[in-house]
Coordinates of C-alpha atoms in Angstrom, one line a residue:
X292 CA 0.0 0.0 0.0
X293 CA 2.9 2.3 0.8
X294 CA 4.3 1.9 -2.7
X295 CA 0.9 2.5 -4.2
X296 CA 0.4 5.8 -2.3
X297 CA 3.9 6.9 -3.4
X298 CA 3.1 6.0 -7.0
X299 CA 0.0 8.1 -6.9
X300 CA 1.7 11.1 -5.3
X301 CA 4.7 10.9 -7.7
X302 CA 2.4 10.8 -10.8
X303 CA 1.2 14.3 -9.9
X304 CA 4.4 15.9 -8.7
X305 CA 7.5 14.1 -10.1
X306 CA 9.2 13.9 -13.5
X307 CA 7.5 11.3 -15.7
X308 CA 8.0 7.8 -14.2
X309 CA 10.7 9.1 -11.8
X310 CA 9.4 6.9 -9.0
X311 CA 10.1 3.8 -10.9
X312 CA 13.6 4.9 -11.9
X313 CA 14.3 5.4 -8.2
X314 CA 13.1 1.8 -7.5
X315 CA 15.3 0.4 -10.2
X316 CA 18.3 2.3 -8.8
X317 CA 17.5 1.5 -5.1
X318 CA 17.3 -2.2 -5.7
X319 CA 20.1 -2.2 -8.4
X320 CA 17.9 -4.3 -10.7
X321 CA 16.3 -3.6 -14.1
X322 CA 13.4 -5.9 -13.4
X323 CA 11.4 -5.9 -10.2
X324 CA 8.2 -7.4 -8.7
X325 CA 6.3 -4.7 -6.9
X326 CA 3.6 -7.1 -5.4
X327 CA 0.9 -4.5 -5.5
X328 CA -2.4 -5.1 -3.7
X329 CA -1.4 -8.8 -3.0
X330 CA -0.8 -9.3 -6.7
X331 CA 2.4 -9.8 -8.7
X332 CA 3.2 -6.7 -10.9
X333 CA 6.5 -6.9 -12.7
X334 CA 8.1 -3.7 -13.9
X335 CA 11.1 -3.7 -16.2
X336 CA 13.4 -1.3 -18.1
X337 CA 15.6 -4.2 -19.2
X338 CA 16.3 -4.3 -22.9
X339 CA 16.7 -8.1 -22.9
X340 CA 13.4 -8.5 -21.0
X341 CA 11.5 -6.1 -23.2
X342 CA 12.9 -7.9 -26.3
X343 CA 11.5 -11.1 -24.8
X344 CA 8.1 -9.6 -24.1
X345 CA 7.7 -8.1 -27.5
X346 CA 9.6 -10.4 -29.8
X347 CA 11.5 -13.5 -28.8
X348 CA 9.0 -14.6 -26.2
X349 CA 5.9 -13.0 -27.8
X350 CA 3.9 -16.2 -27.5
X351 CA 4.0 -16.1 -23.7
X352 CA 2.3 -12.7 -23.4
X353 CA -0.9 -10.9 -24.5
X354 CA -2.8 -7.7 -23.8
X355 CA -4.8 -9.7 -21.3
X356 CA -8.2 -9.8 -19.8
X357 CA -7.6 -7.0 -17.3
X358 CA -6.3 -4.5 -19.8
X359 CA -9.2 -5.3 -22.2
X360 CA -11.7 -4.7 -19.4
X361 CA -10.2 -1.3 -18.6
X362 CA -10.4 -0.1 -22.2
X363 CA -13.5 -1.9 -23.4
X364 CA -15.9 1.0 -23.3
X365 CA -13.4 3.3 -24.9
X366 CA -11.5 1.2 -27.6
X367 CA -13.9 -1.8 -27.7
X368 CA -13.3 -4.3 -30.5
X369 CA -10.3 -2.4 -31.9
X370 CA -6.8 -3.5 -32.9
X371 CA -5.2 -2.2 -29.6
X372 CA -7.7 -4.0 -27.4
X373 CA -7.7 -7.5 -28.9
X374 CA -5.4 -10.6 -29.0
X375 CA -4.8 -13.7 -31.1
X376 CA -7.1 -14.3 -34.0
X377 CA -9.2 -11.1 -33.5
X378 CA -6.0 -9.0 -33.4
X379 CA -4.6 -10.8 -36.5
X380 CA -7.8 -10.2 -38.4
X381 CA -7.8 -6.5 -37.5
X382 CA -4.1 -6.1 -38.5
X383 CA -4.7 -7.9 -41.8
X384 CA -7.6 -5.7 -42.5
X385 CA -5.6 -2.5 -42.0
X386 CA -2.3 -3.6 -43.6
X387 CA -3.1 -2.7 -47.3
X388 CA -3.8 0.9 -46.2
X389 CA -0.3 1.3 -44.9
X390 CA 1.5 -0.1 -47.9
X391 CA 4.6 1.8 -49.3
X392 CA 2.6 3.1 -52.3
X393 CA -0.1 4.5 -50.1
X394 CA 2.1 6.2 -47.5
X395 CA 4.4 7.6 -50.2
X396 CA 1.7 9.7 -51.8
X397 CA 2.4 13.0 -50.2
X398 CA -0.5 15.0 -51.8
X399 CA -2.6 14.9 -48.7
X400 CA 0.3 15.7 -46.5
X401 CA 1.1 18.7 -48.7
X402 CA -2.4 20.1 -48.5
X403 CA -2.8 19.9 -44.7
X404 CA 0.8 21.0 -44.2
X405 CA 0.0 24.1 -46.2
X406 CA -3.1 24.8 -44.2
X407 CA -1.2 24.4 -40.9
X408 CA 1.7 26.6 -42.0
X409 CA -0.9 29.2 -43.1
X410 CA -2.3 29.3 -39.6
X411 CA 1.2 29.5 -38.1
X412 CA 2.1 32.4 -40.5
X413 CA -1.0 34.4 -39.6
X414 CA -0.3 34.0 -35.8
X415 CA 3.4 34.8 -36.0
X416 CA 2.7 37.8 -38.2
X417 CA 0.4 39.1 -35.5
X418 CA 3.0 38.4 -32.8
X419 CA 0.8 35.8 -31.2
X420 CA 2.0 32.6 -29.5
X421 CA 0.9 29.3 -30.9
X422 CA -0.4 26.3 -29.0
X423 CA 1.4 23.8 -31.3
X424 CA 0.3 20.7 -29.4
X425 CA -3.3 21.4 -30.3
X426 CA -2.4 22.6 -33.8
X427 CA -0.4 19.4 -34.6
X428 CA -3.2 17.2 -33.2
X429 CA -5.6 18.9 -35.7
X430 CA -3.1 18.6 -38.5
X431 CA -2.6 14.8 -37.9
X432 CA -6.3 14.2 -37.3
X433 CA -7.3 16.0 -40.5
X434 CA -4.6 14.2 -42.5
X435 CA -5.5 10.7 -41.1
X436 CA -9.2 11.2 -41.6
X437 CA -8.8 12.0 -45.3
X438 CA -5.9 9.6 -46.0
X439 CA -7.5 6.6 -44.3
X440 CA -11.2 7.3 -44.2
X441 CA -11.8 9.6 -47.2
X442 CA -13.4 12.1 -44.8
X443 CA -12.6 15.8 -44.4
X444 CA -13.0 16.8 -40.8
X445 CA -11.4 20.2 -41.4
X446 CA -10.6 20.7 -37.7
X447 CA -7.8 23.1 -38.8
X448 CA -10.5 25.5 -39.9
X449 CA -12.5 25.4 -36.7
X450 CA -11.9 27.9 -33.8
X451 CA -8.4 27.6 -32.3
X452 CA -7.7 27.8 -28.6
X453 CA -6.0 31.0 -27.4
X454 CA -2.9 30.3 -25.4
X455 CA -3.3 31.4 -21.8
X456 CA -7.0 31.9 -22.1
X457 CA -8.5 28.6 -23.4
X458 CA -10.2 25.8 -21.6
X459 CA -7.9 23.0 -20.6
X460 CA -8.6 19.4 -21.7
X461 CA -6.8 16.3 -20.4
X462 CA -3.8 16.8 -22.7
X463 CA -3.9 20.4 -23.7
X464 CA -6.1 23.3 -24.8
X465 CA -9.7 22.8 -25.9
X466 CA -12.4 24.8 -27.6
X467 CA -16.1 25.1 -26.6
X468 CA -17.7 23.4 -29.6
X469 CA -18.5 20.0 -30.9
X470 CA -14.9 19.3 -31.8
X471 CA -13.7 20.6 -28.5
X472 CA -16.1 18.2 -26.7
X473 CA -14.8 15.3 -28.8
X474 CA -11.2 16.2 -28.0
X475 CA -11.9 16.5 -24.3
X476 CA -13.7 13.2 -24.1
X477 CA -11.1 11.4 -26.3
X478 CA -8.3 12.6 -24.0
X479 CA -10.1 12.2 -20.7
X480 CA -11.0 8.6 -21.6
X481 CA -7.3 7.9 -22.1
X482 CA -6.5 9.4 -18.8
X483 CA -9.2 7.3 -17.0
X484 CA -7.7 4.1 -18.6
X485 CA -4.3 4.9 -17.2
X486 CA -5.7 5.7 -13.7
X487 CA -7.5 2.4 -13.7
X488 CA -4.2 0.6 -14.4
X489 CA -2.7 2.2 -11.3
X490 CA -5.6 0.8 -9.2
X491 CA -5.0 -2.8 -10.3
X492 CA -7.7 -5.3 -9.5
X493 CA -9.7 -2.8 -7.5
X494 CA -10.7 -0.3 -10.2
X495 CA -14.1 -1.9 -10.8
X496 CA -15.0 -1.2 -7.2
X497 CA -14.8 2.5 -7.9
X498 CA -17.2 2.2 -10.8
X499 CA -20.1 0.4 -9.2
X500 CA -22.7 3.1 -9.9
X501 CA -21.5 4.2 -13.3
X502 CA -18.6 3.7 -15.6
X503 CA -16.6 7.0 -15.7
X504 CA -15.8 6.4 -19.4
X505 CA -19.5 6.1 -20.5
X506 CA -20.3 9.8 -20.9
X507 CA -17.1 10.3 -22.9
X508 CA -17.7 7.3 -25.0
X509 CA -21.2 8.7 -25.9
X510 CA -19.6 12.1 -26.9
X511 CA -17.0 10.3 -29.1
X512 CA -19.7 8.1 -30.7
X513 CA -21.8 11.2 -31.5
X514 CA -18.9 12.9 -33.2
X515 CA -18.0 9.8 -35.3
X516 CA -21.6 8.8 -36.1
X517 CA -22.1 11.0 -39.2
X518 CA -19.0 9.5 -40.8
X519 CA -20.2 5.9 -40.1
X520 CA -23.7 6.6 -41.4
X521 CA -22.3 8.0 -44.6
X522 CA -20.1 5.1 -45.4
X523 CA -22.9 2.6 -44.7
X524 CA -25.3 4.6 -47.0
X525 CA -22.6 4.6 -49.7
X526 CA -22.1 0.9 -49.3
X527 CA -25.8 0.3 -49.8
X528 CA -26.0 2.5 -52.9
X529 CA -23.0 0.8 -54.5
X530 CA -24.3 -2.6 -53.7
X531 CA -27.6 -1.7 -55.3
X532 CA -25.8 -0.4 -58.4
X533 CA -23.7 -3.6 -58.6
X534 CA -20.4 -1.8 -58.0
X535 CA -17.7 -3.7 -56.2
X536 CA -14.6 -1.5 -55.6
X537 CA -11.2 -3.1 -55.3
X538 CA -8.9 -2.5 -52.2
X539 CA -6.9 0.0 -54.3
X540 CA -10.1 2.0 -54.9
X541 CA -11.3 1.9 -51.3
X542 CA -10.4 3.9 -48.2
X543 CA -9.9 2.0 -45.0
X544 CA -13.4 3.1 -43.9
X545 CA -14.9 1.7 -47.1
X546 CA -13.1 -1.5 -46.5
X547 CA -14.4 -1.7 -43.0
X548 CA -18.0 -1.3 -44.2
X549 CA -17.4 -4.0 -46.8
X550 CA -16.5 -6.4 -44.0
X551 CA -19.2 -5.5 -41.5
X552 CA -22.4 -3.4 -41.2
X553 CA -22.2 -3.2 -37.4
X554 CA -21.8 0.5 -36.6
X555 CA -20.1 -0.3 -33.2
X556 CA -17.5 -2.5 -34.8
X557 CA -16.7 0.3 -37.4
X558 CA -16.7 2.9 -34.6
X559 CA -14.2 0.9 -32.6
X560 CA -11.8 0.4 -35.5
X561 CA -12.1 4.1 -36.5
X562 CA -11.2 5.2 -32.9
X563 CA -8.3 2.8 -32.6
X564 CA -6.8 4.1 -35.9
X565 CA -7.5 7.7 -35.0
X566 CA -5.7 7.2 -31.6
X567 CA -2.6 6.1 -33.5
X568 CA -2.9 8.5 -36.4
X569 CA -3.6 11.6 -34.3
X570 CA -1.8 11.2 -31.0
X571 CA 1.5 9.5 -31.9
X572 CA 2.5 11.9 -34.7
X573 CA 1.3 15.0 -33.0
X574 CA 3.3 14.0 -30.0
X575 CA 6.4 13.5 -32.2
X576 CA 5.9 16.9 -33.9
X577 CA 5.3 18.7 -30.5
X578 CA 8.6 17.4 -29.1
X579 CA 10.5 18.0 -32.3
X580 CA 9.4 21.7 -32.1
X581 CA 10.3 21.8 -28.4
X582 CA 13.9 20.6 -29.2
X583 CA 14.2 23.1 -32.0
X584 CA 13.4 25.8 -29.6
X585 CA 16.1 24.5 -27.2
X586 CA 18.7 23.9 -29.8
X587 CA 19.0 26.6 -32.5
X588 CA 22.3 25.1 -33.7
X589 CA 20.4 22.0 -34.8
X590 CA 17.8 24.1 -36.6
X591 CA 20.6 25.9 -38.5
X592 CA 22.2 22.6 -39.6
X593 CA 18.9 21.1 -40.7
X594 CA 17.9 24.2 -42.6
X595 CA 21.2 24.1 -44.4
X596 CA 20.6 20.5 -45.4
X597 CA 17.0 21.2 -46.5
X598 CA 18.1 24.1 -48.7
X599 CA 21.0 22.1 -50.1
X600 CA 19.2 18.9 -51.0
X601 CA 15.6 20.1 -51.5
X602 CA 15.6 23.8 -51.9
X603 CA 13.6 26.7 -50.5
X604 CA 10.2 25.8 -52.1
X605 CA 10.1 22.3 -53.5
X606 CA 8.1 19.7 -51.6
X607 CA 10.2 16.8 -50.4
X608 CA 9.9 13.3 -51.9
X609 CA 10.1 9.9 -50.2
X610 CA 13.8 9.8 -51.0
X611 CA 14.4 13.3 -49.6
X612 CA 12.9 12.6 -46.2
X613 CA 15.0 9.5 -45.7
X614 CA 18.0 11.7 -45.3
X615 CA 16.5 13.8 -42.5
X616 CA 15.4 11.0 -40.2
X617 CA 18.1 11.7 -37.6
X618 CA 16.2 14.6 -36.0
X619 CA 13.1 12.4 -35.9
X620 CA 15.0 9.5 -34.4
X621 CA 16.6 11.5 -31.7
X622 CA 13.3 13.0 -30.7
X623 CA 11.7 9.5 -30.6
X624 CA 14.5 8.2 -28.5
X625 CA 14.1 10.8 -25.7
X626 CA 10.3 11.2 -26.1
X627 CA 8.8 8.0 -27.5
X628 CA 5.0 8.4 -28.2
X629 CA 4.2 5.4 -25.9
X630 CA 6.8 5.6 -23.1
X631 CA 5.2 3.0 -20.9
X632 CA 3.2 -0.1 -21.9
X633 CA 2.2 -3.4 -20.5
X634 CA 1.4 -7.0 -21.2
X635 CA 0.1 -9.9 -19.2
X636 CA 1.7 -13.4 -18.9
X637 CA -0.6 -16.0 -20.4
X638 CA -2.1 -18.8 -18.3
X639 CA 1.3 -20.6 -17.9
X640 CA 4.3 -19.3 -16.0
X641 CA 7.4 -18.1 -17.9
X642 CA 11.1 -17.6 -17.3
X643 CA 12.6 -14.3 -18.4
X644 CA 16.2 -14.5 -19.9
X645 CA 19.3 -13.0 -18.4
X646 CA 19.3 -9.2 -17.9
X647 CA 21.0 -6.6 -20.1
X648 CA 23.8 -6.0 -17.5
X649 CA 22.8 -2.4 -16.6
X650 CA 23.6 -3.1 -13.0
X651 CA 26.8 -5.2 -12.8
X652 CA 25.9 -6.7 -9.5
X653 CA 22.5 -7.8 -10.7
X654 CA 21.8 -11.6 -10.6
X655 CA 21.9 -13.3 -14.0
X656 CA 19.5 -16.0 -12.9
X657 CA 16.4 -16.3 -15.0
X658 CA 13.4 -14.5 -13.5
X659 CA 10.2 -16.5 -12.9
X660 CA 6.9 -14.8 -13.7
X661 CA 3.7 -16.6 -12.5
X662 CA 0.8 -17.1 -14.9
X663 CA -1.4 -14.0 -15.4
X664 CA 1.2 -11.6 -14.1
X665 CA 1.0 -8.0 -15.2
X666 CA 4.3 -6.8 -16.7
X667 CA 4.8 -3.1 -17.2
X668 CA 7.8 -2.2 -19.4
X669 CA 9.4 1.2 -19.8
X670 CA 10.9 2.2 -23.2
X671 CA 11.2 5.6 -21.5
X672 CA 14.2 4.3 -19.5
X673 CA 15.6 1.9 -22.1
X674 CA 16.0 4.8 -24.6
X675 CA 17.8 6.8 -21.9
X676 CA 20.0 4.1 -20.4
X677 CA 23.7 5.1 -20.3
X678 CA 24.8 1.5 -20.3
X679 CA 23.1 1.0 -23.6
X680 CA 23.5 4.5 -25.2
X681 CA 26.7 5.8 -23.6
X682 CA 27.3 8.5 -20.9
X683 CA 25.5 11.2 -23.0
X684 CA 22.2 9.2 -23.1
X685 CA 20.3 12.1 -21.6
X686 CA 21.6 14.6 -24.1
X687 CA 19.7 15.6 -27.2
X688 CA 22.2 15.1 -30.0
X689 CA 20.9 14.1 -33.4
X690 CA 24.5 13.6 -34.6
X691 CA 24.5 10.2 -32.7
X692 CA 22.5 8.9 -35.7
X693 CA 25.2 10.0 -38.1
X694 CA 28.5 9.3 -36.5
X695 CA 30.2 6.3 -34.9
X696 CA 27.7 6.1 -32.1
X697 CA 25.1 4.8 -34.6
X698 CA 26.8 1.4 -34.1
X699 CA 25.2 1.3 -30.7
X700 CA 21.9 1.0 -32.3
X701 CA 22.8 -1.1 -35.4
X702 CA 24.4 -3.7 -33.3
X703 CA 21.4 -3.9 -31.0
X704 CA 18.2 -2.5 -32.6
X705 CA 16.0 -3.5 -29.6
X706 CA 17.4 -0.6 -27.6
X707 CA 15.3 1.7 -29.7
X708 CA 11.6 0.7 -29.9
X709 CA 9.5 3.9 -30.3
X710 CA 6.9 2.1 -32.2
X711 CA 7.1 -1.2 -30.3
X712 CA 8.7 -4.3 -31.9
X713 CA 7.9 -7.9 -32.8
X714 CA 4.6 -9.1 -34.3
X715 CA 2.7 -6.1 -32.7
X716 CA 5.1 -3.4 -34.1
X717 CA 3.1 -0.4 -35.1
X718 CA 1.7 -1.0 -38.5
X719 CA 1.6 2.8 -39.2
X720 CA 5.1 3.7 -38.1
X721 CA 6.3 4.6 -41.6
X722 CA 3.2 6.6 -42.2
X723 CA 3.9 8.6 -39.0
X724 CA 7.6 9.1 -39.9
X725 CA 6.8 10.2 -43.4
X726 CA 4.1 12.7 -42.2
X727 CA 6.3 14.1 -39.5
X728 CA 9.4 14.5 -41.7
X729 CA 7.4 16.0 -44.5
X730 CA 5.9 18.6 -42.2
X731 CA 9.3 19.3 -40.6
X732 CA 10.9 20.0 -44.0
X733 CA 8.2 22.4 -45.0
X734 CA 8.4 24.1 -41.5
X735 CA 12.1 24.6 -41.8
X736 CA 11.8 26.0 -45.3
X737 CA 9.8 28.9 -43.8
X738 CA 11.2 29.4 -40.3
X739 CA 14.7 29.6 -38.8
X740 CA 13.8 30.5 -35.2
X741 CA 11.6 28.8 -32.6
X742 CA 11.0 30.2 -29.2
X743 CA 9.1 28.8 -26.2
X744 CA 6.5 31.1 -24.6
X745 CA 6.4 30.2 -20.9
X746 CA 4.5 33.4 -20.1
X747 CA 1.3 32.0 -21.5
X748 CA 1.6 28.5 -20.0
X749 CA -1.2 27.6 -17.5
X750 CA -0.2 27.5 -13.9
X751 CA 1.3 24.3 -12.8
X752 CA 2.4 23.3 -16.3
X753 CA 6.0 24.4 -16.1
X754 CA 8.7 22.5 -14.3
X755 CA 9.0 23.6 -10.6
X756 CA 12.1 25.5 -9.6
X757 CA 13.5 22.5 -7.7
X758 CA 13.8 20.5 -10.9
X759 CA 16.8 22.6 -11.9
X760 CA 18.9 21.0 -9.1
X761 CA 18.3 17.5 -10.5
X762 CA 20.6 15.6 -12.8
X763 CA 19.7 14.3 -16.2
X764 CA 16.9 15.6 -18.4
X765 CA 14.8 16.6 -15.4
X766 CA 17.3 19.3 -14.5
X767 CA 17.2 20.9 -18.0
X768 CA 13.6 20.3 -19.0
X769 CA 11.5 23.4 -19.9
X770 CA 8.2 21.5 -19.9
X771 CA 6.6 18.7 -18.0
X772 CA 6.1 15.5 -20.0
X773 CA 3.1 13.5 -19.0
X774 CA 1.4 10.2 -20.1
X775 CA -2.1 9.0 -20.8
X776 CA -1.7 6.1 -23.2
X777 CA 0.4 8.4 -25.3
X778 CA 3.0 11.0 -24.3
X779 CA 2.1 14.7 -24.2
X780 CA 3.4 18.0 -22.8
X781 CA 1.5 18.8 -19.6
X782 CA -0.5 22.0 -19.7
X783 CA -2.4 21.9 -16.5

């Protein structure tokens, strides 16, 4: 109980996941059993153990019953909330829409990038600060909705939040309209899921009268319902006309409707894909911009490369953006979109392999995990581990992806898993990388200076003064990273 109370307090006051890092350091082990609420809960930052969970021992783990129950009303029968044959079916259904040909067509990226840069230009010309976290979430939502669903949500053209004056949602600013309601419910539902995880077996006892997610699920469904109704009507009309479109002629939403007429199943799949398409890429762009504000020398170097290889006005191609991945990779290393995740041991116990040697005195005996044990793993720590990345692991340095230090990764790719790994690796990772890099190039073609605006940050969203005395990233951070299924910059 003492550990649980400390966890809850630390989640509100400390640097992200700091409490767990202190436990790993205190016990000089990269994998621990916390034994929370009389139940085994294994936590690990061990690269070898994470590799085992995600890849080499994949068959021993699953999302598990408890995680599904926590997220059922929110994500339902979607790809992130299912295992085994259901998960495989969902993945196979989505795979054609993330093929190289589809994600290399930058026309949609170009259109929504232009719209976003137009907003940035109008605000900067007026000397106004920009809430980029909200703006990037709109950019990625609009792009994903058209690229994958054939729908134009046009959230970029709706009212924008005013920094320092807007309503706060779970992850950032919000507006008081239908879209603002959707965003708030979408983000609060994620926050509730994470809180439930911290309560272990006992979270249902707090929901005896009503499920906290239910009103937010209703708002989300109301926002998505017109999209679902349209695709089902179109399907009926095409069927009546005897038209059978191919996969190449279909959007992901069309393809879903061809496979089911159940609105709830379509809603669940839509929401799971929107979660990935909106939140992961907007997180990446937010922290890329953050680092550009902190490191003007990196901005100068990247602009020189953009102007040398692409020019001042030309849109980048798929070959162009491959050369600029080092900035994206370094941001993903320090701020992975999903910094913490979990699995559950299946109904037979399992032995973990030897540890990665972070703590020299750590026992190399295999670790026993009982059946049905929850395992929480931290890419957040693996990506920042000096034993794996060298003594400068906490330092933002994109050059590590270009110089001799790159061997650290190429010799052991599992130390860098921003989009997971193994059979459940993110099916849309290349889509996210392409979208983010395309936008970054266009941004750098127009701007050479990025500045933080702490004066309009809401109270409590900036790092407290005592953080400056800390070592590592905590001591130099200018914002408070937070987590609710995906990473975000705390603004409340």
